[in-house]
PDB file of C-alpha atoms in Angstrom:
ATOM      1  CA  MET A  27       0.008  -0.049   0.028  1.00  0.00           C
ATOM      2  CA  ILE A  28       2.886   2.322   0.945  1.00  0.00           C
ATOM      3  CA  ALA A  29       4.577   1.501  -2.314  1.00  0.00           C
ATOM      4  CA  THR A  30       1.533   2.323  -4.435  1.00  0.00           C
ATOM      5  CA  THR A  31       1.095   5.788  -2.703  1.00  0.00           C
ATOM      6  CA  GLU A  32       4.768   6.573  -3.326  1.00  0.00           C
ATOM      7  CA  ARG A  33       4.316   5.600  -7.088  1.00  0.00           C
ATOM      8  CA  SER A  34       1.214   7.657  -7.360  1.00  0.00           C
ATOM      9  CA  ALA A  35       2.609  10.674  -5.631  1.00  0.00           C
ATOM     10  CA  PRO A  36       4.413  12.009  -8.796  1.00  0.00           C
ATOM     11  CA  MET A  37       1.400  11.389 -10.949  1.00  0.00           C
ATOM     12  CA  ARG A  38      -0.794  13.370  -8.264  1.00  0.00           C
ATOM     13  CA  VAL A  39       1.645  16.236  -8.389  1.00  0.00           C
ATOM     14  CA  LEU A  40       1.581  16.339 -12.147  1.00  0.00           C
ATOM     15  CA  SER A  41      -2.346  16.080 -12.111  1.00  0.00           C
ATOM     16  CA  ASP A  42      -2.636  18.855  -9.730  1.00  0.00           C
ATOM     17  CA  GLY A  43      -0.049  20.808 -11.546  1.00  0.00           C
ATOM     18  CA  TRP A  44      -2.112  20.475 -14.854  1.00  0.00           C
ATOM     19  CA  VAL A  45      -5.046  21.803 -13.151  1.00  0.00           C
ATOM     20  CA  CYS A  46      -3.214  24.822 -11.761  1.00  0.00           C
ATOM     21  CA  ALA A  47      -1.807  25.306 -15.201  1.00  0.00           C
ATOM     22  CA  LYS A  48      -5.236  25.403 -16.819  1.00  0.00           C
ATOM     23  CA  ARG A  49      -6.288  27.967 -14.167  1.00  0.00           C
ATOM     24  CA  ASN A  50      -3.463  30.199 -15.210  1.00  0.00           C
ATOM     25  CA  LEU A  51      -4.261  29.775 -18.941  1.00  0.00           C
ATOM     26  CA  ILE A  52      -8.013  30.343 -18.387  1.00  0.00           C
ATOM     27  CA  LYS A  53      -6.933  33.665 -16.870  1.00  0.00           C
ATOM     28  CA  ILE A  54      -6.297  34.898 -20.479  1.00  0.00           C
ATOM     29  CA  LYS A  55      -9.983  35.048 -21.087  1.00  0.00           C
ATOM     30  CA  ARG A  56     -10.424  37.515 -18.137  1.00  0.00           C
ATOM     31  CA  VAL A  57      -7.350  39.378 -18.922  1.00  0.00           C
ATOM     32  CA  PRO A  58      -6.861  39.406 -22.771  1.00  0.00           C
ATOM     33  CA  GLU A  59      -4.036  41.972 -22.310  1.00  0.00           C
ATOM     34  CA  ILE A  60      -1.782  39.231 -21.271  1.00  0.00           C
ATOM     35  CA  MET A  61      -2.128  37.702 -24.729  1.00  0.00           C
ATOM     36  CA  VAL A  62      -1.721  41.022 -26.424  1.00  0.00           C
ATOM     37  CA  PHE A  63       1.702  41.533 -24.664  1.00  0.00           C
ATOM     38  CA  VAL A  64       2.746  37.851 -25.363  1.00  0.00           C
ATOM     39  CA  LEU A  65       1.958  38.118 -29.165  1.00  0.00           C
ATOM     40  CA  LEU A  66       2.752  41.847 -29.866  1.00  0.00           C
ATOM     41  CA  SER A  67       5.933  42.361 -27.998  1.00  0.00           C
ATOM     42  CA  PRO A  68       8.117  39.813 -30.006  1.00  0.00           C
ATOM     43  CA  ILE A  69       6.758  41.401 -33.234  1.00  0.00           C
ATOM     44  CA  MET A  70       7.780  44.827 -31.813  1.00  0.00           C
ATOM     45  CA  PHE A  71      11.310  43.803 -30.938  1.00  0.00           C
ATOM     46  CA  VAL A  72      12.151  41.977 -34.306  1.00  0.00           C
ATOM     47  CA  LEU A  73      10.923  44.995 -36.285  1.00  0.00           C
ATOM     48  CA  LEU A  74      12.575  47.499 -34.112  1.00  0.00           C
ATOM     49  CA  PHE A  75      16.028  45.865 -34.141  1.00  0.00           C
ATOM     50  CA  ALA A  76      15.728  44.726 -37.730  1.00  0.00           C
ATOM     51  CA  TYR A  77      14.733  48.044 -39.436  1.00  0.00           C
ATOM     52  CA  VAL A  78      15.419  50.913 -36.880  1.00  0.00           C
ATOM     53  CA  PHE A  79      18.772  49.758 -35.354  1.00  0.00           C
ATOM     54  CA  GLY A  80      19.811  47.159 -37.933  1.00  0.00           C
ATOM     55  CA  GLY A  81      21.335  49.540 -40.313  1.00  0.00           C
ATOM     56  CA  ALA A  82      23.584  51.013 -37.613  1.00  0.00           C
ATOM     57  CA  ILE A  83      24.771  47.600 -36.114  1.00  0.00           C
ATOM     58  CA  ASP A  84      27.548  45.748 -37.746  1.00  0.00           C
ATOM     59  CA  ALA A  85      27.065  41.932 -36.996  1.00  0.00           C
ATOM     60  CA  GLY A  86      30.493  41.105 -38.385  1.00  0.00           C
ATOM     61  CA  PRO A  87      32.135  40.085 -41.803  1.00  0.00           C
ATOM     62  CA  GLY A  88      29.810  38.122 -43.952  1.00  0.00           C
ATOM     63  CA  LEU A  89      27.008  38.104 -41.329  1.00  0.00           C
ATOM     64  CA  ASP A  90      23.448  39.282 -42.173  1.00  0.00           C
ATOM     65  CA  TYR A  91      22.225  41.211 -39.249  1.00  0.00           C
ATOM     66  CA  LYS A  92      18.613  40.006 -39.448  1.00  0.00           C
ATOM     67  CA  GLU A  93      19.833  36.350 -39.273  1.00  0.00           C
ATOM     68  CA  PHE A  94      22.190  37.319 -36.455  1.00  0.00           C
ATOM     69  CA  LEU A  95      19.314  39.190 -34.525  1.00  0.00           C
ATOM     70  CA  ILE A  96      16.605  36.591 -34.581  1.00  0.00           C
ATOM     71  CA  GLY A  97      18.469  34.163 -32.183  1.00  0.00           C
ATOM     72  CA  GLY A  98      19.028  37.018 -29.881  1.00  0.00           C
ATOM     73  CA  ILE A  99      15.395  38.141 -29.977  1.00  0.00           C
ATOM     74  CA  PHE A 100      14.227  34.624 -29.376  1.00  0.00           C
ATOM     75  CA  ALA A 101      16.527  34.292 -26.168  1.00  0.00           C
ATOM     76  CA  GLN A 102      15.421  37.615 -24.930  1.00  0.00           C
ATOM     77  CA  THR A 103      11.747  37.022 -25.566  1.00  0.00           C
ATOM     78  CA  VAL A 104      11.537  33.693 -23.672  1.00  0.00           C
ATOM     79  CA  VAL A 105      13.500  35.058 -20.774  1.00  0.00           C
ATOM     80  CA  PHE A 106      11.139  38.082 -20.368  1.00  0.00           C
ATOM     81  CA  GLY A 107       8.226  35.505 -20.849  1.00  0.00           C
ATOM     82  CA  ALA A 108       9.520  33.681 -17.799  1.00  0.00           C
ATOM     83  CA  THR A 109       8.908  36.685 -15.682  1.00  0.00           C
ATOM     84  CA  PHE A 110       5.113  35.892 -15.740  1.00  0.00           C
ATOM     85  CA  SER A 111       5.672  33.299 -12.921  1.00  0.00           C
ATOM     86  CA  GLY A 112       7.095  35.834 -10.474  1.00  0.00           C
ATOM     87  CA  ALA A 113       4.380  38.280 -11.212  1.00  0.00           C
ATOM     88  CA  ALA A 114       1.463  35.685 -10.772  1.00  0.00           C
ATOM     89  CA  MET A 115       2.973  34.211  -7.681  1.00  0.00           C
ATOM     90  CA  ALA A 116       3.301  37.768  -6.057  1.00  0.00           C
ATOM     91  CA  GLU A 117      -0.265  38.433  -7.215  1.00  0.00           C
ATOM     92  CA  ASP A 118      -1.534  35.362  -5.622  1.00  0.00           C
ATOM     93  CA  MET A 119       0.284  36.104  -2.300  1.00  0.00           C
ATOM     94  CA  GLN A 120      -1.041  39.707  -2.354  1.00  0.00           C
ATOM     95  CA  LYS A 121      -4.607  38.647  -2.998  1.00  0.00           C
ATOM     96  CA  GLY A 122      -4.771  35.815  -0.486  1.00  0.00           C
ATOM     97  CA  PHE A 123      -4.975  32.948  -2.996  1.00  0.00           C
ATOM     98  CA  ILE A 124      -2.188  31.076  -1.291  1.00  0.00           C
ATOM     99  CA  ASP A 125      -4.426  30.823   1.701  1.00  0.00           C
ATOM    100  CA  ARG A 126      -7.233  29.253  -0.450  1.00  0.00           C
ATOM    101  CA  PHE A 127      -4.936  26.833  -2.015  1.00  0.00           C
ATOM    102  CA  ARG A 128      -3.788  25.553   1.367  1.00  0.00           C
ATOM    103  CA  SER A 129      -7.342  24.472   2.118  1.00  0.00           C
ATOM    104  CA  LEU A 130      -7.487  22.420  -1.063  1.00  0.00           C
ATOM    105  CA  PRO A 131      -6.552  18.568  -1.157  1.00  0.00           C
ATOM    106  CA  MET A 132      -3.553  19.149  -3.650  1.00  0.00           C
ATOM    107  CA  ALA A 133       0.211  18.832  -3.748  1.00  0.00           C
ATOM    108  CA  ARG A 134       2.043  21.823  -2.314  1.00  0.00           C
ATOM    109  CA  SER A 135       4.312  22.050  -5.397  1.00  0.00           C
ATOM    110  CA  ALA A 136       1.521  21.797  -7.787  1.00  0.00           C
ATOM    111  CA  VAL A 137       0.832  25.546  -7.795  1.00  0.00           C
ATOM    112  CA  LEU A 138       4.494  26.180  -8.828  1.00  0.00           C
ATOM    113  CA  ILE A 139       4.386  23.540 -11.269  1.00  0.00           C
ATOM    114  CA  GLY A 140       1.270  24.821 -12.823  1.00  0.00           C
ATOM    115  CA  ARG A 141       2.431  28.370 -12.964  1.00  0.00           C
ATOM    116  CA  THR A 142       5.999  27.613 -14.453  1.00  0.00           C
ATOM    117  CA  GLY A 143       4.265  25.290 -17.018  1.00  0.00           C
ATOM    118  CA  ALA A 144       1.735  28.003 -18.015  1.00  0.00           C
ATOM    119  CA  ASP A 145       4.878  30.290 -18.843  1.00  0.00           C
ATOM    120  CA  VAL A 146       5.943  27.320 -21.290  1.00  0.00           C
ATOM    121  CA  VAL A 147       2.620  27.796 -23.082  1.00  0.00           C
ATOM    122  CA  TYR A 148       3.084  31.578 -23.295  1.00  0.00           C
ATOM    123  CA  ASN A 149       6.551  31.098 -24.715  1.00  0.00           C
ATOM    124  CA  VAL A 150       5.524  28.643 -27.284  1.00  0.00           C
ATOM    125  CA  LEU A 151       2.967  31.107 -28.644  1.00  0.00           C
ATOM    126  CA  SER A 152       5.665  33.891 -28.602  1.00  0.00           C
ATOM    127  CA  LEU A 153       8.188  31.654 -30.638  1.00  0.00           C
ATOM    128  CA  ILE A 154       5.540  30.848 -33.073  1.00  0.00           C
ATOM    129  CA  ILE A 155       4.670  34.605 -33.670  1.00  0.00           C
ATOM    130  CA  MET A 156       8.426  35.540 -33.676  1.00  0.00           C
ATOM    131  CA  ALA A 157       9.491  32.905 -36.180  1.00  0.00           C
ATOM    132  CA  LEU A 158       6.762  33.818 -38.507  1.00  0.00           C
ATOM    133  CA  THR A 159       7.792  37.519 -38.026  1.00  0.00           C
ATOM    134  CA  GLY A 160      11.335  36.502 -38.590  1.00  0.00           C
ATOM    135  CA  LEU A 161      10.407  34.683 -41.892  1.00  0.00           C
ATOM    136  CA  LEU A 162       8.888  37.847 -43.059  1.00  0.00           C
ATOM    137  CA  VAL A 163      11.800  40.076 -42.576  1.00  0.00           C
ATOM    138  CA  GLY A 164      14.226  37.504 -44.140  1.00  0.00           C
ATOM    139  CA  TRP A 165      15.378  35.269 -41.387  1.00  0.00           C
ATOM    140  CA  ARG A 166      15.744  31.412 -42.301  1.00  0.00           C
ATOM    141  CA  ALA A 167      16.792  28.207 -40.383  1.00  0.00           C
ATOM    142  CA  HIS A 168      19.276  26.566 -42.782  1.00  0.00           C
ATOM    143  CA  HIS A 169      19.961  23.325 -40.825  1.00  0.00           C
ATOM    144  CA  GLY A 170      16.709  21.597 -41.305  1.00  0.00           C
ATOM    145  CA  ILE A 171      13.658  20.907 -39.227  1.00  0.00           C
ATOM    146  CA  PRO A 172      15.253  18.698 -36.547  1.00  0.00           C
ATOM    147  CA  LYS A 173      17.882  21.130 -35.478  1.00  0.00           C
ATOM    148  CA  MET A 174      15.314  24.086 -35.735  1.00  0.00           C
ATOM    149  CA  LEU A 175      13.113  22.191 -33.264  1.00  0.00           C
ATOM    150  CA  GLY A 176      16.139  21.384 -31.055  1.00  0.00           C
ATOM    151  CA  ALA A 177      16.735  25.074 -30.931  1.00  0.00           C
ATOM    152  CA  PHE A 178      13.220  25.894 -29.947  1.00  0.00           C
ATOM    153  CA  ALA A 179      13.246  22.974 -27.323  1.00  0.00           C
ATOM    154  CA  LEU A 180      16.459  24.436 -25.751  1.00  0.00           C
ATOM    155  CA  LEU A 181      14.959  27.934 -25.581  1.00  0.00           C
ATOM    156  CA  LEU A 182      11.813  26.504 -23.897  1.00  0.00           C
ATOM    157  CA  VAL A 183      13.794  24.508 -21.289  1.00  0.00           C
ATOM    158  CA  PHE A 184      16.038  27.457 -20.525  1.00  0.00           C
ATOM    159  CA  ALA A 185      13.032  29.794 -20.039  1.00  0.00           C
ATOM    160  CA  TYR A 186      11.259  27.124 -17.946  1.00  0.00           C
ATOM    161  CA  ALA A 187      14.402  27.084 -15.639  1.00  0.00           C
ATOM    162  CA  VAL A 188      14.352  30.885 -15.361  1.00  0.00           C
ATOM    163  CA  SER A 189      10.698  30.761 -14.516  1.00  0.00           C
ATOM    164  CA  TRP A 190      11.563  29.001 -11.322  1.00  0.00           C
ATOM    165  CA  ILE A 191      13.937  31.932 -10.378  1.00  0.00           C
ATOM    166  CA  MET A 192      11.120  34.262 -10.999  1.00  0.00           C
ATOM    167  CA  ALA A 193       8.608  32.205  -8.990  1.00  0.00           C
ATOM    168  CA  TRP A 194      10.992  32.112  -6.076  1.00  0.00           C
ATOM    169  CA  VAL A 195      11.422  35.893  -6.184  1.00  0.00           C
ATOM    170  CA  GLY A 196       7.699  36.354  -6.546  1.00  0.00           C
ATOM    171  CA  LEU A 197       7.273  34.492  -3.217  1.00  0.00           C
ATOM    172  CA  MET A 198       9.715  36.554  -1.454  1.00  0.00           C
ATOM    173  CA  VAL A 199       8.722  39.923  -2.477  1.00  0.00           C
ATOM    174  CA  PRO A 200       5.506  41.770  -1.027  1.00  0.00           C
ATOM    175  CA  SER A 201       3.722  43.068  -4.205  1.00  0.00           C
ATOM    176  CA  VAL A 202       3.594  42.695  -8.005  1.00  0.00           C
ATOM    177  CA  ASP A 203       5.301  46.195  -8.446  1.00  0.00           C
ATOM    178  CA  VAL A 204       8.329  45.007  -6.730  1.00  0.00           C
ATOM    179  CA  ILE A 205       8.657  41.756  -8.620  1.00  0.00           C
ATOM    180  CA  ASN A 206       8.274  43.740 -11.895  1.00  0.00           C
ATOM    181  CA  ASN A 207      10.942  46.181 -10.794  1.00  0.00           C
ATOM    182  CA  ALA A 208      13.268  43.428  -9.593  1.00  0.00           C
ATOM    183  CA  SER A 209      12.970  41.238 -12.659  1.00  0.00           C
ATOM    184  CA  PHE A 210      13.517  44.388 -14.918  1.00  0.00           C
ATOM    185  CA  MET A 211      16.753  45.148 -13.037  1.00  0.00           C
ATOM    186  CA  VAL A 212      18.069  41.550 -13.433  1.00  0.00           C
ATOM    187  CA  ILE A 213      16.892  40.521 -16.885  1.00  0.00           C
ATOM    188  CA  MET A 214      17.674  43.809 -18.692  1.00  0.00           C
ATOM    189  CA  PRO A 215      21.494  43.520 -17.978  1.00  0.00           C
ATOM    190  CA  LEU A 216      21.534  39.878 -18.679  1.00  0.00           C
ATOM    191  CA  THR A 217      19.889  40.222 -22.110  1.00  0.00           C
ATOM    192  CA  PHE A 218      21.466  43.394 -23.367  1.00  0.00           C
ATOM    193  CA  VAL A 219      25.065  42.686 -21.845  1.00  0.00           C
ATOM    194  CA  SER A 220      25.229  39.667 -24.037  1.00  0.00           C
ATOM    195  CA  ASN A 221      25.799  38.790 -27.750  1.00  0.00           C
ATOM    196  CA  ALA A 222      21.961  38.806 -28.348  1.00  0.00           C
ATOM    197  CA  PHE A 223      22.074  41.954 -30.248  1.00  0.00           C
ATOM    198  CA  VAL A 224      25.678  42.854 -30.999  1.00  0.00           C
ATOM    199  CA  PRO A 225      28.833  40.742 -31.295  1.00  0.00           C
ATOM    200  CA  THR A 226      30.883  40.114 -28.267  1.00  0.00           C
ATOM    201  CA  GLU A 227      33.898  42.091 -29.821  1.00  0.00           C
ATOM    202  CA  SER A 228      31.760  45.227 -29.804  1.00  0.00           C
ATOM    203  CA  PHE A 229      31.679  45.488 -26.020  1.00  0.00           C
ATOM    204  CA  PRO A 230      34.528  47.184 -23.905  1.00  0.00           C
ATOM    205  CA  SER A 231      37.260  44.686 -22.854  1.00  0.00           C
ATOM    206  CA  PHE A 232      36.219  44.861 -19.297  1.00  0.00           C
ATOM    207  CA  LEU A 233      32.552  43.655 -20.258  1.00  0.00           C
ATOM    208  CA  GLN A 234      33.670  41.044 -22.715  1.00  0.00           C
ATOM    209  CA  ARG A 235      34.448  38.324 -20.155  1.00  0.00           C
ATOM    210  CA  PHE A 236      30.957  38.785 -18.698  1.00  0.00           C
ATOM    211  CA  VAL A 237      29.423  38.472 -22.126  1.00  0.00           C
ATOM    212  CA  GLU A 238      31.293  35.438 -22.968  1.00  0.00           C
ATOM    213  CA  TRP A 239      30.128  33.489 -19.769  1.00  0.00           C
ATOM    214  CA  ASN A 240      26.642  35.032 -19.584  1.00  0.00           C
ATOM    215  CA  PRO A 241      24.138  32.166 -20.011  1.00  0.00           C
ATOM    216  CA  VAL A 242      21.972  34.355 -22.243  1.00  0.00           C
ATOM    217  CA  SER A 243      24.913  34.574 -24.619  1.00  0.00           C
ATOM    218  CA  ALA A 244      25.374  30.854 -24.510  1.00  0.00           C
ATOM    219  CA  VAL A 245      21.665  30.074 -25.446  1.00  0.00           C
ATOM    220  CA  THR A 246      21.812  32.680 -28.144  1.00  0.00           C
ATOM    221  CA  GLN A 247      24.894  31.250 -29.618  1.00  0.00           C
ATOM    222  CA  ALA A 248      23.483  27.735 -29.400  1.00  0.00           C
ATOM    223  CA  VAL A 249      20.273  28.624 -31.290  1.00  0.00           C
ATOM    224  CA  ARG A 250      22.171  30.448 -33.972  1.00  0.00           C
ATOM    225  CA  ASP A 251      24.355  27.352 -34.357  1.00  0.00           C
ATOM    226  CA  LEU A 252      21.286  25.150 -34.550  1.00  0.00           C
ATOM    227  CA  PHE A 253      19.528  27.465 -37.015  1.00  0.00           C
ATOM    228  CA  GLY A 254      22.459  27.700 -39.158  1.00  0.00           C
ATOM    229  CA  ASN A 255      22.788  31.486 -38.788  1.00  0.00           C
ATOM    230  CA  VAL A 256      26.529  31.368 -38.364  1.00  0.00           C
ATOM    231  CA  PRO A 257      28.090  31.468 -41.849  1.00  0.00           C
ATOM    232  CA  ASP A 258      30.798  29.187 -42.964  1.00  0.00           C
ATOM    233  CA  GLY A 259      34.221  30.733 -42.265  1.00  0.00           C
ATOM    234  CA  THR A 260      33.067  32.725 -39.311  1.00  0.00           C
ATOM    235  CA  PRO A 261      35.892  32.505 -36.631  1.00  0.00           C
ATOM    236  CA  ALA A 262      35.191  30.241 -33.844  1.00  0.00           C
ATOM    237  CA  PRO A 263      34.738  31.879 -30.464  1.00  0.00           C
ATOM    238  CA  ASP A 264      37.859  31.468 -28.193  1.00  0.00           C
ATOM    239  CA  VAL A 265      36.072  30.615 -24.831  1.00  0.00           C
ATOM    240  CA  TRP A 266      34.551  27.308 -23.868  1.00  0.00           C
ATOM    241  CA  SER A 267      31.119  28.620 -23.113  1.00  0.00           C
ATOM    242  CA  LEU A 268      30.541  29.838 -26.617  1.00  0.00           C
ATOM    243  CA  GLN A 269      32.469  26.873 -28.382  1.00  0.00           C
ATOM    244  CA  HIS A 270      30.058  24.454 -26.645  1.00  0.00           C
ATOM    245  CA  PRO A 271      26.988  26.665 -26.168  1.00  0.00           C
ATOM    246  CA  VAL A 272      24.433  23.791 -25.997  1.00  0.00           C
ATOM    247  CA  ILE A 273      26.360  21.984 -23.249  1.00  0.00           C
ATOM    248  CA  TYR A 274      26.983  25.190 -21.364  1.00  0.00           C
ATOM    249  CA  THR A 275      23.219  26.114 -21.555  1.00  0.00           C
ATOM    250  CA  LEU A 276      22.212  22.655 -20.249  1.00  0.00           C
ATOM    251  CA  ILE A 277      24.674  23.032 -17.404  1.00  0.00           C
ATOM    252  CA  TRP A 278      23.044  26.343 -16.452  1.00  0.00           C
ATOM    253  CA  ILE A 279      19.508  24.712 -16.798  1.00  0.00           C
ATOM    254  CA  VAL A 280      20.475  21.937 -14.396  1.00  0.00           C
ATOM    255  CA  ILE A 281      22.012  24.246 -11.935  1.00  0.00           C
ATOM    256  CA  ILE A 282      19.095  26.609 -11.868  1.00  0.00           C
ATOM    257  CA  LEU A 283      16.530  23.910 -11.425  1.00  0.00           C
ATOM    258  CA  ALA A 284      18.500  22.223  -8.777  1.00  0.00           C
ATOM    259  CA  VAL A 285      18.866  25.318  -6.710  1.00  0.00           C
ATOM    260  CA  PHE A 286      15.546  27.151  -7.310  1.00  0.00           C
ATOM    261  CA  VAL A 287      12.974  24.290  -7.448  1.00  0.00           C
ATOM    262  CA  PRO A 288      13.615  23.243  -3.843  1.00  0.00           C
ATOM    263  CA  LEU A 289      14.056  26.971  -2.853  1.00  0.00           C
ATOM    264  CA  SER A 290      10.655  27.910  -4.440  1.00  0.00           C
ATOM    265  CA  VAL A 291       8.899  24.840  -2.883  1.00  0.00           C
ATOM    266  CA  ARG A 292      10.275  25.767   0.533  1.00  0.00           C
ATOM    267  CA  ALA A 293       9.424  29.423   0.069  1.00  0.00           C
ATOM    268  CA  TYR A 294       5.703  28.358  -1.059  1.00  0.00           C
ATOM    269  CA  GLN A 295       5.221  26.111   2.017  1.00  0.00           C
ATOM    270  CA  ARG A 296       6.443  28.859   4.292  1.00  0.00           C
ATOM    271  CA  ALA A 297       4.010  31.237   2.745  1.00  0.00           C
ATOM    272  CA  SER A 298       1.074  28.739   2.799  1.00  0.00           C
ATOM    273  CA  SER A 299       1.799  27.895   6.398  1.00  0.00           C
ATOM    274  CA  LYS A 300       1.495  31.530   7.718  1.00  0.00           C
TER     275      LYS A 300
END
């Protein structure tokens, strides 16, 4: 009987998490502005950088800036999309929903799994819209469908890991305004002090080391490689993190999940026990 209960516990967590994820997705009907942000912001960033800043930015010899750009926009968008978890957890705390969840016969971690899982759905929609916009402005994936799907999967898993960081922060701060400001202060430097929009060589020397080991730079480099947006003959990066960007990104994903999943669950348990 005990063994059966232990085997069923993970299924219960997943089942409860799916219910919580549906709750977060149904919220779109009540607050359609969420979907407007999810769908329009990627289009805005692609068009802004491709046509407004693109002419002033040199991606490097033989590189088409639009193809160089799209990998960075993909990375930036999914990282920003991961902030929904933090804002939602802070809102649930502020409005007392955590207290209501405590009275329900559900796994404690289900709320967090459902919230971060909903972010994956938002990011899938963002990637679809962004890819279509990229095709319209001239971006192409040259290495075939399997590697293209691998790039999208890597982006989604990386964003899912970041969602757990934001969920933990959302449980630690007192309001939605604080999490919005905190996430902006962290994510803006990570995305803009990276190779997402300009080559690493364009940064001052004292920033280049940070850019080279920035996980956002790694995931950006990884998807560019998988999409085939790095032309033949382009000099290879001289640091391990960008020579093996997929492995380096996966290392970061494992570290983030190993640290912030238990931290988030503990923070949620403390919040729900008050």
